[in-house]
Short mmCIF file of C-alpha atoms and ligand atoms in Angstrom, two decimals:
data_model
loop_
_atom_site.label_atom_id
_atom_site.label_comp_id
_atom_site.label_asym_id
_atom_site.label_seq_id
_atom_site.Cartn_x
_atom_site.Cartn_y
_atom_site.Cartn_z
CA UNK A 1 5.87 -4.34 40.88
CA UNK A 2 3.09 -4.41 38.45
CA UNK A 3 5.09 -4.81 35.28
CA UNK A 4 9.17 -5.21 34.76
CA UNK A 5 10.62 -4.83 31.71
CA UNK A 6 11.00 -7.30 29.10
CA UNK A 7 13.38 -9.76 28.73
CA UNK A 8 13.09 -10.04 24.75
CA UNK A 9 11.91 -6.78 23.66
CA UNK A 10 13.62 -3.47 23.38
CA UNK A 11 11.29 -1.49 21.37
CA UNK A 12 8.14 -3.48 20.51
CA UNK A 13 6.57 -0.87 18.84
CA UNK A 14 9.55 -0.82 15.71
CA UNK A 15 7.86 -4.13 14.94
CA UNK A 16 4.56 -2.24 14.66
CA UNK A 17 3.28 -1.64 10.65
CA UNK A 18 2.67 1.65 11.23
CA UNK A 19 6.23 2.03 12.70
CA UNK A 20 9.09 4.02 9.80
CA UNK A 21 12.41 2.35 10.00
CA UNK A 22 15.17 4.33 9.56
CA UNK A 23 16.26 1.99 6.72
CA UNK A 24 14.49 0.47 3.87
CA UNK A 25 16.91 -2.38 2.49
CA UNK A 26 15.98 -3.10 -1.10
CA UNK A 27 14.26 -0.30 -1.63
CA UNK A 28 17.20 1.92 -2.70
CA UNK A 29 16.29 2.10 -6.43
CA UNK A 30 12.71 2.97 -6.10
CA UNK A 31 13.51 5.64 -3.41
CA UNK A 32 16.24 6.98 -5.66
CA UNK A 33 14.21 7.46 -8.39
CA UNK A 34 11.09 8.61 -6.64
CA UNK A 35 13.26 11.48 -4.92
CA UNK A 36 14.72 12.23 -8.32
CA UNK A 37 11.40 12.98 -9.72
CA UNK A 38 10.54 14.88 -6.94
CA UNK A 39 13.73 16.77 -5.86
CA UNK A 40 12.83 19.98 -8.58
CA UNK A 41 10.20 21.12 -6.74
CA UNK A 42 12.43 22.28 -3.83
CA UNK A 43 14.53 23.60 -6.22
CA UNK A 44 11.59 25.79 -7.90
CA UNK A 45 11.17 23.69 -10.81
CA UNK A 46 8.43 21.53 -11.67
CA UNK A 47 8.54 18.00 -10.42
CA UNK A 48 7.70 14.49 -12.23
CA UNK A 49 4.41 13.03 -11.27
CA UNK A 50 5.06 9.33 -10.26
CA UNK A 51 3.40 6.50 -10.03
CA UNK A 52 3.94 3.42 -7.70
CA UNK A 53 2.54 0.28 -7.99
CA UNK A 54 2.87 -3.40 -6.85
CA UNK A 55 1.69 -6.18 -4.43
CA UNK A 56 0.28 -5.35 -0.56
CA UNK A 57 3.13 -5.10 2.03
CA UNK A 58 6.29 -4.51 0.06
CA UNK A 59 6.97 -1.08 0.80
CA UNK A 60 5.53 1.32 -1.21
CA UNK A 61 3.80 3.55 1.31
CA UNK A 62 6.57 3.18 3.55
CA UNK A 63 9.41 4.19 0.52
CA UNK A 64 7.18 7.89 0.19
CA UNK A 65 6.49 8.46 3.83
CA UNK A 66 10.70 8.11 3.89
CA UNK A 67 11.33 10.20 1.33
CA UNK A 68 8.96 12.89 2.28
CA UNK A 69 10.04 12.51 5.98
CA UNK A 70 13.43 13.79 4.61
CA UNK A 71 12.35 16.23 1.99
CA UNK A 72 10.19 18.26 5.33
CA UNK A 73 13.81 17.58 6.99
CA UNK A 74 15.56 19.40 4.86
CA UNK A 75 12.58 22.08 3.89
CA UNK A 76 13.14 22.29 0.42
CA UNK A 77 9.75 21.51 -0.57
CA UNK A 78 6.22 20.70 1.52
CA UNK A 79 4.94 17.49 1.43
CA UNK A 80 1.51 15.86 2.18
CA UNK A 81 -0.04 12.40 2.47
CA UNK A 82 -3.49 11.24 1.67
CA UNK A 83 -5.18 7.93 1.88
CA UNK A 84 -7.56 7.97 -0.35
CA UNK A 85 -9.26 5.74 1.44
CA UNK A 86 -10.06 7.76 4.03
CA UNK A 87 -10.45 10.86 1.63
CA UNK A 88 -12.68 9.68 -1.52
CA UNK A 89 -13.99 12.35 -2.82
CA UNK A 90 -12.72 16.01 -4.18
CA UNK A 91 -14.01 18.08 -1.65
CA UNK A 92 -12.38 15.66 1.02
CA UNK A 93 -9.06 15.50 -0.76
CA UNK A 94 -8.68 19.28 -1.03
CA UNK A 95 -9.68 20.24 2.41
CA UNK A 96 -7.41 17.56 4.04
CA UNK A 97 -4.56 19.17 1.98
CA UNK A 98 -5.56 22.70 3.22
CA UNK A 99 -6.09 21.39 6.59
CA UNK A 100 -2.54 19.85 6.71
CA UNK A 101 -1.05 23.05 5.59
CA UNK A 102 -2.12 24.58 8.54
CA UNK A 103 -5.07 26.66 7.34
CA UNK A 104 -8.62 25.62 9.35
CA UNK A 105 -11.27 25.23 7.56
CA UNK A 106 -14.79 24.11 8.58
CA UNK A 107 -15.80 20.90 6.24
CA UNK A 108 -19.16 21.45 6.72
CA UNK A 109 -20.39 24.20 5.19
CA UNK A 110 -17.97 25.29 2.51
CA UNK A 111 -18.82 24.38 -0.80
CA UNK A 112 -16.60 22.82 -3.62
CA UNK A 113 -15.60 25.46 -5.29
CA UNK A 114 -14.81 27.78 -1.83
CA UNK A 115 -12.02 25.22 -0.98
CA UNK A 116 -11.00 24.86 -4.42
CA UNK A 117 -10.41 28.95 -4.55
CA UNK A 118 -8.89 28.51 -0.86
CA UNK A 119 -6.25 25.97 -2.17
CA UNK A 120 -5.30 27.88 -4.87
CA UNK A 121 -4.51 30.96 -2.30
CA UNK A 122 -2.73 28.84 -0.04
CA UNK A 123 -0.56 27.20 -2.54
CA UNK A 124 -0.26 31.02 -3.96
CA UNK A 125 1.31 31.71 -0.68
CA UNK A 126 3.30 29.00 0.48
CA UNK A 127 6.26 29.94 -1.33
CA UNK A 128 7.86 26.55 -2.27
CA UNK A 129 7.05 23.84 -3.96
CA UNK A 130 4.69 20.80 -2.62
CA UNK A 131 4.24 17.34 -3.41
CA UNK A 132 1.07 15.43 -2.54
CA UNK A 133 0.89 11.63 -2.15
CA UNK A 134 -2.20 10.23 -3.14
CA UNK A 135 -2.01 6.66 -1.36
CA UNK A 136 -4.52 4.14 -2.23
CA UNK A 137 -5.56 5.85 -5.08
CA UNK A 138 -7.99 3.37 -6.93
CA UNK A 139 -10.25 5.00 -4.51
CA UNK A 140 -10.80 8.89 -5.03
CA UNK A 141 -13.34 9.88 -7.42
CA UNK A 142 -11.82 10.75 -11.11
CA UNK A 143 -13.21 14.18 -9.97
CA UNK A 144 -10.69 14.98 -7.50
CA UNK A 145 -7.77 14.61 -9.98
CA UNK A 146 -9.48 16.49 -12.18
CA UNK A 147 -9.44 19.42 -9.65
CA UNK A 148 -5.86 18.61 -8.55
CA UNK A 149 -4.86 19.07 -12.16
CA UNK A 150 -6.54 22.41 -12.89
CA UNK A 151 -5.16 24.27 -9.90
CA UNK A 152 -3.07 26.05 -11.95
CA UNK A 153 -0.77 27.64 -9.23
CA UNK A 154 2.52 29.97 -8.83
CA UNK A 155 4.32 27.52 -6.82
CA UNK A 156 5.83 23.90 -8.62
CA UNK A 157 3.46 21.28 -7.64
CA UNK A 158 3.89 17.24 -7.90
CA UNK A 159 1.78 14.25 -7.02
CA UNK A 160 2.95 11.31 -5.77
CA UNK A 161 0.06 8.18 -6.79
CA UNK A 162 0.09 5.06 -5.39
CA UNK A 163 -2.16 1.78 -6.22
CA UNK A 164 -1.70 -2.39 -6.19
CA UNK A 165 -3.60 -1.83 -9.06
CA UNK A 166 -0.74 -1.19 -12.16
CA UNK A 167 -3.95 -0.42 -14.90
CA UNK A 168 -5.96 2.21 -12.25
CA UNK A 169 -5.51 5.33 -14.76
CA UNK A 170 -6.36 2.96 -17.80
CA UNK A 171 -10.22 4.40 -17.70
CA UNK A 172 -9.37 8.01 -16.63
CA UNK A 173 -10.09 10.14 -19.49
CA UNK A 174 -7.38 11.04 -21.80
CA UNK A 175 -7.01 14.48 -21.10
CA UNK A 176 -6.03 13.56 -17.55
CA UNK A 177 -3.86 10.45 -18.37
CA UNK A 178 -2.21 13.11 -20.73
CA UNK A 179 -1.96 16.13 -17.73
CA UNK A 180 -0.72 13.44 -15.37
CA UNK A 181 2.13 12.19 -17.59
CA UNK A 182 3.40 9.93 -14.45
CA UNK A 183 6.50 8.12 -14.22
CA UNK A 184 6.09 4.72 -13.40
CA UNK A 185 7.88 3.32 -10.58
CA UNK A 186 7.60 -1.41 -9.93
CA UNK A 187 7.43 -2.04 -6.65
CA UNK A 188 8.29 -6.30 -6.67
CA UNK A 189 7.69 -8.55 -4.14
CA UNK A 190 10.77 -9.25 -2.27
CA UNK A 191 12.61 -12.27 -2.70
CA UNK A 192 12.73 -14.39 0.88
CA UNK A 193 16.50 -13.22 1.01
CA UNK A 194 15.30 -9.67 0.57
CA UNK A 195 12.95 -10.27 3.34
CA UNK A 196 15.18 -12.03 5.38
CA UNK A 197 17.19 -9.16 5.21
CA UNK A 198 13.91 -6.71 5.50
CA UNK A 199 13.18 -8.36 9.00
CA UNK A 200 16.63 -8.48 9.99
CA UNK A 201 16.35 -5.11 10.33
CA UNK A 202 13.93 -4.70 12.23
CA UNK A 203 14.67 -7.12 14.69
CA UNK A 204 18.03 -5.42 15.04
CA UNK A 205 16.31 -2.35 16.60
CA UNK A 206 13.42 -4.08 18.36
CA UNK A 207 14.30 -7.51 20.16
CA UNK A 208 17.52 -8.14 22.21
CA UNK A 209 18.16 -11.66 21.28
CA UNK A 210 17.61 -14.03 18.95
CA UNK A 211 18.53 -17.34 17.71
CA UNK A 212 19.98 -18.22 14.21
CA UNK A 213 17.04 -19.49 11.94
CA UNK A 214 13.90 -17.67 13.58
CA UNK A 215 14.07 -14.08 11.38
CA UNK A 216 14.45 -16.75 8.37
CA UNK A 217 11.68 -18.94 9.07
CA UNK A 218 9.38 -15.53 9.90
CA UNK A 219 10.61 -14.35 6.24
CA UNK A 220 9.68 -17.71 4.68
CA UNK A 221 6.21 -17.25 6.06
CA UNK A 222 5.71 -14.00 4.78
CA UNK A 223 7.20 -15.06 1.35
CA UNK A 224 5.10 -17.78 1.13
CA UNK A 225 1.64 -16.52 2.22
CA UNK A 226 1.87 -13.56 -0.41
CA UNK A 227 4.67 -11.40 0.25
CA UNK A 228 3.44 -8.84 3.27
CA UNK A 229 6.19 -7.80 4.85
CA UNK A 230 3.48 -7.53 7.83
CA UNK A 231 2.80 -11.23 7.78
CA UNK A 232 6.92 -11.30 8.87
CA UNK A 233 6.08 -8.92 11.74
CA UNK A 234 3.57 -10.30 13.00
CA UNK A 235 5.17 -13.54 13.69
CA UNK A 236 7.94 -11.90 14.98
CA UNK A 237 5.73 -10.01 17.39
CA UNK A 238 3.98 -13.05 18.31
CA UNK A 239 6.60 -15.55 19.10
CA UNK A 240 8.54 -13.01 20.92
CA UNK A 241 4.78 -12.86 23.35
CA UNK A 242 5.54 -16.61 23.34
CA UNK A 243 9.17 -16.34 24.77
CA UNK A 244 7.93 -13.33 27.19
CA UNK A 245 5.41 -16.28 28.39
CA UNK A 246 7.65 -18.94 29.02
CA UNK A 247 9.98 -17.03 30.51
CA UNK A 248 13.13 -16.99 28.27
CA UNK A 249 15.58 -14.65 28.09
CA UNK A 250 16.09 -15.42 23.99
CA UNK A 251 13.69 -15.73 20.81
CA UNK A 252 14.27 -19.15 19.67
CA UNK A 253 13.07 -21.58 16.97
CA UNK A 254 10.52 -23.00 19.10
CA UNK A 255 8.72 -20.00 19.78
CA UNK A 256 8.54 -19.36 16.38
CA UNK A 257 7.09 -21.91 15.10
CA UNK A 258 4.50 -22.03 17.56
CA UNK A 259 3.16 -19.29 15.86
CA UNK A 260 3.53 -19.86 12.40
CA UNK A 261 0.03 -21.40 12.15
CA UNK A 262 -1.49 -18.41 13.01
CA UNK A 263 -0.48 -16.01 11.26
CA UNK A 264 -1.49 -16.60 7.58
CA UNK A 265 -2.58 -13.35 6.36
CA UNK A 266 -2.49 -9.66 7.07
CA UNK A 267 -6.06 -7.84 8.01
CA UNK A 268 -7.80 -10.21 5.76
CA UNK A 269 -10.56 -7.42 6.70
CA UNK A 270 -8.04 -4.36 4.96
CA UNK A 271 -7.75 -7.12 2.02
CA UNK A 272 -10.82 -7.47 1.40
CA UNK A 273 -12.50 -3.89 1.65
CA UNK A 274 -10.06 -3.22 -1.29
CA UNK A 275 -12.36 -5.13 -3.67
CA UNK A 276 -15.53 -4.45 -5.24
CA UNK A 277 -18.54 -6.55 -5.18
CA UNK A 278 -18.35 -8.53 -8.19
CA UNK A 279 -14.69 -9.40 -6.62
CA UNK A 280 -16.28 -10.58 -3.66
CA UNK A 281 -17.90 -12.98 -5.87
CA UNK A 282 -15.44 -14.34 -7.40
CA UNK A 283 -13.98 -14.85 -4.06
CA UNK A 284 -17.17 -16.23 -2.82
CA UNK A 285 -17.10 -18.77 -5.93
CA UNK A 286 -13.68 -19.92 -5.48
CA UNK A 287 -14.08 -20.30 -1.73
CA UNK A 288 -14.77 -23.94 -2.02
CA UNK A 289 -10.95 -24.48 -2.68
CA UNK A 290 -11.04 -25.84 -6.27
CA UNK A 291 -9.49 -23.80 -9.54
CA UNK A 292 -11.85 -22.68 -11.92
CA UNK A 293 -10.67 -22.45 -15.55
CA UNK A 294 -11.87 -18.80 -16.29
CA UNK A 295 -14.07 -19.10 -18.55
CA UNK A 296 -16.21 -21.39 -16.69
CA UNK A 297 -16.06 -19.00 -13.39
CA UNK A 298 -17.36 -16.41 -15.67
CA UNK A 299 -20.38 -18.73 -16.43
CA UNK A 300 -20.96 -19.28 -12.58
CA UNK A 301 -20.55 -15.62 -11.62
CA UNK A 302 -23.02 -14.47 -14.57
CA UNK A 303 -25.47 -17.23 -13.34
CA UNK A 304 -24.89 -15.57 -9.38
CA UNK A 305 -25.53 -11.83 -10.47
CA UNK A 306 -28.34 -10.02 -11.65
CA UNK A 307 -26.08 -7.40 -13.83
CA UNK A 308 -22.84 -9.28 -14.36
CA UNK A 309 -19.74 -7.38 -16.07
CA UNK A 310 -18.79 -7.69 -19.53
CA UNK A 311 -16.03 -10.72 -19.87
CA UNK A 312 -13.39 -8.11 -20.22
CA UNK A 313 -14.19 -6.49 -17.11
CA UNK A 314 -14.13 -9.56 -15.54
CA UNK A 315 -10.65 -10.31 -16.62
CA UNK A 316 -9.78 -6.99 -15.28
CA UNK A 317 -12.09 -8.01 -11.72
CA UNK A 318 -9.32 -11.69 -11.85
CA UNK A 319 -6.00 -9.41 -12.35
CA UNK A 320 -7.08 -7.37 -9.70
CA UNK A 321 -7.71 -10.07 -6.84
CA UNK A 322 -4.48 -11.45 -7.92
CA UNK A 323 -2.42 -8.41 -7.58
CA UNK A 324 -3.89 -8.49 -3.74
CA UNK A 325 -2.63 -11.65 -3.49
CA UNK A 326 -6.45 -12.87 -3.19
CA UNK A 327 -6.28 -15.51 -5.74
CA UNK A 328 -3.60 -17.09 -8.35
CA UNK A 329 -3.61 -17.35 -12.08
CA UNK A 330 -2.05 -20.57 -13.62
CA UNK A 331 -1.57 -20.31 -17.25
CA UNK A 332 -2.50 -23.80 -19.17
CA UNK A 333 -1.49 -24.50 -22.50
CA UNK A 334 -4.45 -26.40 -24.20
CA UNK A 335 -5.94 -25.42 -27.24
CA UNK A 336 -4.74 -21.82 -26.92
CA UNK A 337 -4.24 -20.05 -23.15
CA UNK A 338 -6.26 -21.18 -20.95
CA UNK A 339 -6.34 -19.26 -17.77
CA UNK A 340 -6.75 -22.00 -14.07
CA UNK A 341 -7.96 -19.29 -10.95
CA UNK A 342 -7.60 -20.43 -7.46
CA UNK A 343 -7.84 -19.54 -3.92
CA UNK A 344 -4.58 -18.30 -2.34
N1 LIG B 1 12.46 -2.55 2.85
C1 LIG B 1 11.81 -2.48 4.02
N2 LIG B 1 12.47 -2.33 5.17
C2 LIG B 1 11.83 -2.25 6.37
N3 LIG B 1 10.50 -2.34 6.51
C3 LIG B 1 9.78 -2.51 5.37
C4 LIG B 1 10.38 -2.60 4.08
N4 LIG B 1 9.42 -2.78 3.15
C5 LIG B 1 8.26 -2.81 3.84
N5 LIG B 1 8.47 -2.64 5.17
C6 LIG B 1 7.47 -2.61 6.22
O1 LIG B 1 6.40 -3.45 5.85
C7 LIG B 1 5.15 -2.91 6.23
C8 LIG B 1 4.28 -2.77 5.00
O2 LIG B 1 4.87 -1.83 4.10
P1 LIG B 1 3.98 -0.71 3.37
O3 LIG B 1 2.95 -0.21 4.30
O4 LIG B 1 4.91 0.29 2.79
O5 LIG B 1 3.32 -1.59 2.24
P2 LIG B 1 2.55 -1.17 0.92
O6 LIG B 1 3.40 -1.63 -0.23
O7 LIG B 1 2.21 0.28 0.98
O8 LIG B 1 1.27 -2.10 1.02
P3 LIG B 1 -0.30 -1.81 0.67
O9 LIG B 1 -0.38 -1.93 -0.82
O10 LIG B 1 -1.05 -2.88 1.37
O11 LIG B 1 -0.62 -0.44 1.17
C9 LIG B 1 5.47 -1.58 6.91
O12 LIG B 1 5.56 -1.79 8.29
C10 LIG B 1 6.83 -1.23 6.37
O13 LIG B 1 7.55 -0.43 7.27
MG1 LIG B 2 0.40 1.21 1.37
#
């Protein structure tokens, strides 16, 4: 036999990111009110934008791709999903939502404004209302929204934005801010209780036994190396490869925290694509492990770039890395606020 099955899996692949549980502990609120905003449009009224923001890994993506897996359930209103990060720019973003509601179009080609009239026909015609999630959305071009905004359609239409950044529409221009009128929804890092419980879960559905103490020591990890819930599955995943290796028939302790020294941080790689260059500075700056007091990392960044950012900006560049649990802020109390930036 080439392969038998395993001993300590049942379903691997429910320990996967990309996998959708069928339950989100802890996320009841958020999902309740997200769905409340939204739940008008398959009633042919006009839905609350909304806006979701908080940390990498705590379930934001996963709460909408729930709630729209049950709103296309029960057919009351369309839904579709965009990552901005694959689709940056308007033309992108309003093909990909013809595309997914199942009208071809070639890319290449068609201008702008042909696939901005095209939209509007398809919306004309869908006959119930749609909501489109804008994941990621730091990343699409101001332009795009714009577009999105001025559609101007028969049919009730919501959008769905997500971001780790809470301050992304802060530059848009007023007029849009003003269109948009989102609701804001605080995604916050679980506490390692929540994400003992989030892991719990999962293991339920995915590994046939395991001993007392291993989910909670996976949840500390995750807890403590910035609050991915990934960071949890992947040690999971791991030490269960562990127990396949040595032959047990259980996940224990000691598999577990064979692994825990590997895994440290989620697609470091996904991290850091999500931050600009001057970011990558700072991070490049603060790589030698000591805190900088802010002020003087300013200094050493201006003194590293030929154009460096105003000191505002670069107060924005700090909140940013921190709310991708790239770096900490310690406040100080010495003559005034002083802030300490380090390393996570
Ligand atoms: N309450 C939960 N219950 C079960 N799984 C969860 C829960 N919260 C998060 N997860 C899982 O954690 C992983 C990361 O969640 P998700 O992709 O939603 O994070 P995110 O907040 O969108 O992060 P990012 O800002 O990096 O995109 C996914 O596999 C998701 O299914
Ligand atoms: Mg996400």
């Amino acid at each position: 036999m080439f392969y038998s099955e395993s001993r300590i899996f049942k379903n691997e692949e429910m320990l996967s990111h990309d996998y959708l549980p069928e339950l989100l502990p802890h996320r009841e609120n958020q999902i309740k009110q997200i769905a409340n905003n939204i739940l008008p449009a398959s009633k042919g009224r006009q839905p609350q934008n909304t806006f979701l923001f908080g940390s990498p890994g705590i379930g934001k993506t996963a709460s909408v791709k729930y709630i729209f897996r049950e709103f296309e359930n029960s057919s009351g209103a369309k839904t579709v999903y965009v990552n901005c990060w694959d689709y940056k720019t308007a033309t992108a973003v309003l093909s990909k939502i013809v595309i997914d509601l199942g009208y071809p179009i070639q890319r290449r080609g068609w201008g702008k404004d042909e696939i901005f009239n095209r939209l509007k026909e398809v919306l004309n015609k869908l006959n119930k209302g749609l909501i489109i999630c804008l994941d990621e959305i730091d990343q699409l071009e101001q332009e795009a929204l714009y577009d999105l905004l001025r559609l101007d359609v028969d049919i009730p239409l919501g959008l769905v934005a997500i971001s780790n950044n809470q301050f992304v529409f802060a530059d848009a221009e007023p007029r849009i801010r003003s269109s948009l009128a989102m609701d804001e929804v605080e995604f916050k890092p679980y506490t390692l209780m929540e994400m003992k419980d989030v892991l719990q879960e999962r293991v339920k559905h995915s590994i046939i036994s395991v001993e007392d103490g291993v989910v909670l020591l996976a949840a500390n990890q995750a807890v403590q190396k910035g609050g991915d819930v990934r960071i949890g599955l992947q040690c999971l995943l791991k030490a269960g490869r562990v127990a396949e290796q040595e032959n047990s028939n259980k996940l224990e302790v000691e598999h577990m925290r064979k692994v825990l020294k590997e895994v440290k941080e989620v697609k470091p790689e996904i991290l850091k694509e999500k931050i600009n260059d001057g970011e990558k500075i700072i991070l490049e700056i603060l790589n030698g492990g000591k805190k900088q007091q802010s002020g003087e990392l300013y200094k050493e960044y201006c003194r590293l770039v030929k154009d460096p950012v105003s000191d505002r900006l670069f107060r924005e560049y700090i909140n940013h890395l921190a709310e991708v649990n790239l770096v900490k802020i310690n406040k100080r109390k010495l003559h005034g606020s002083v802030r300490i930036i380090s390393k996570v």
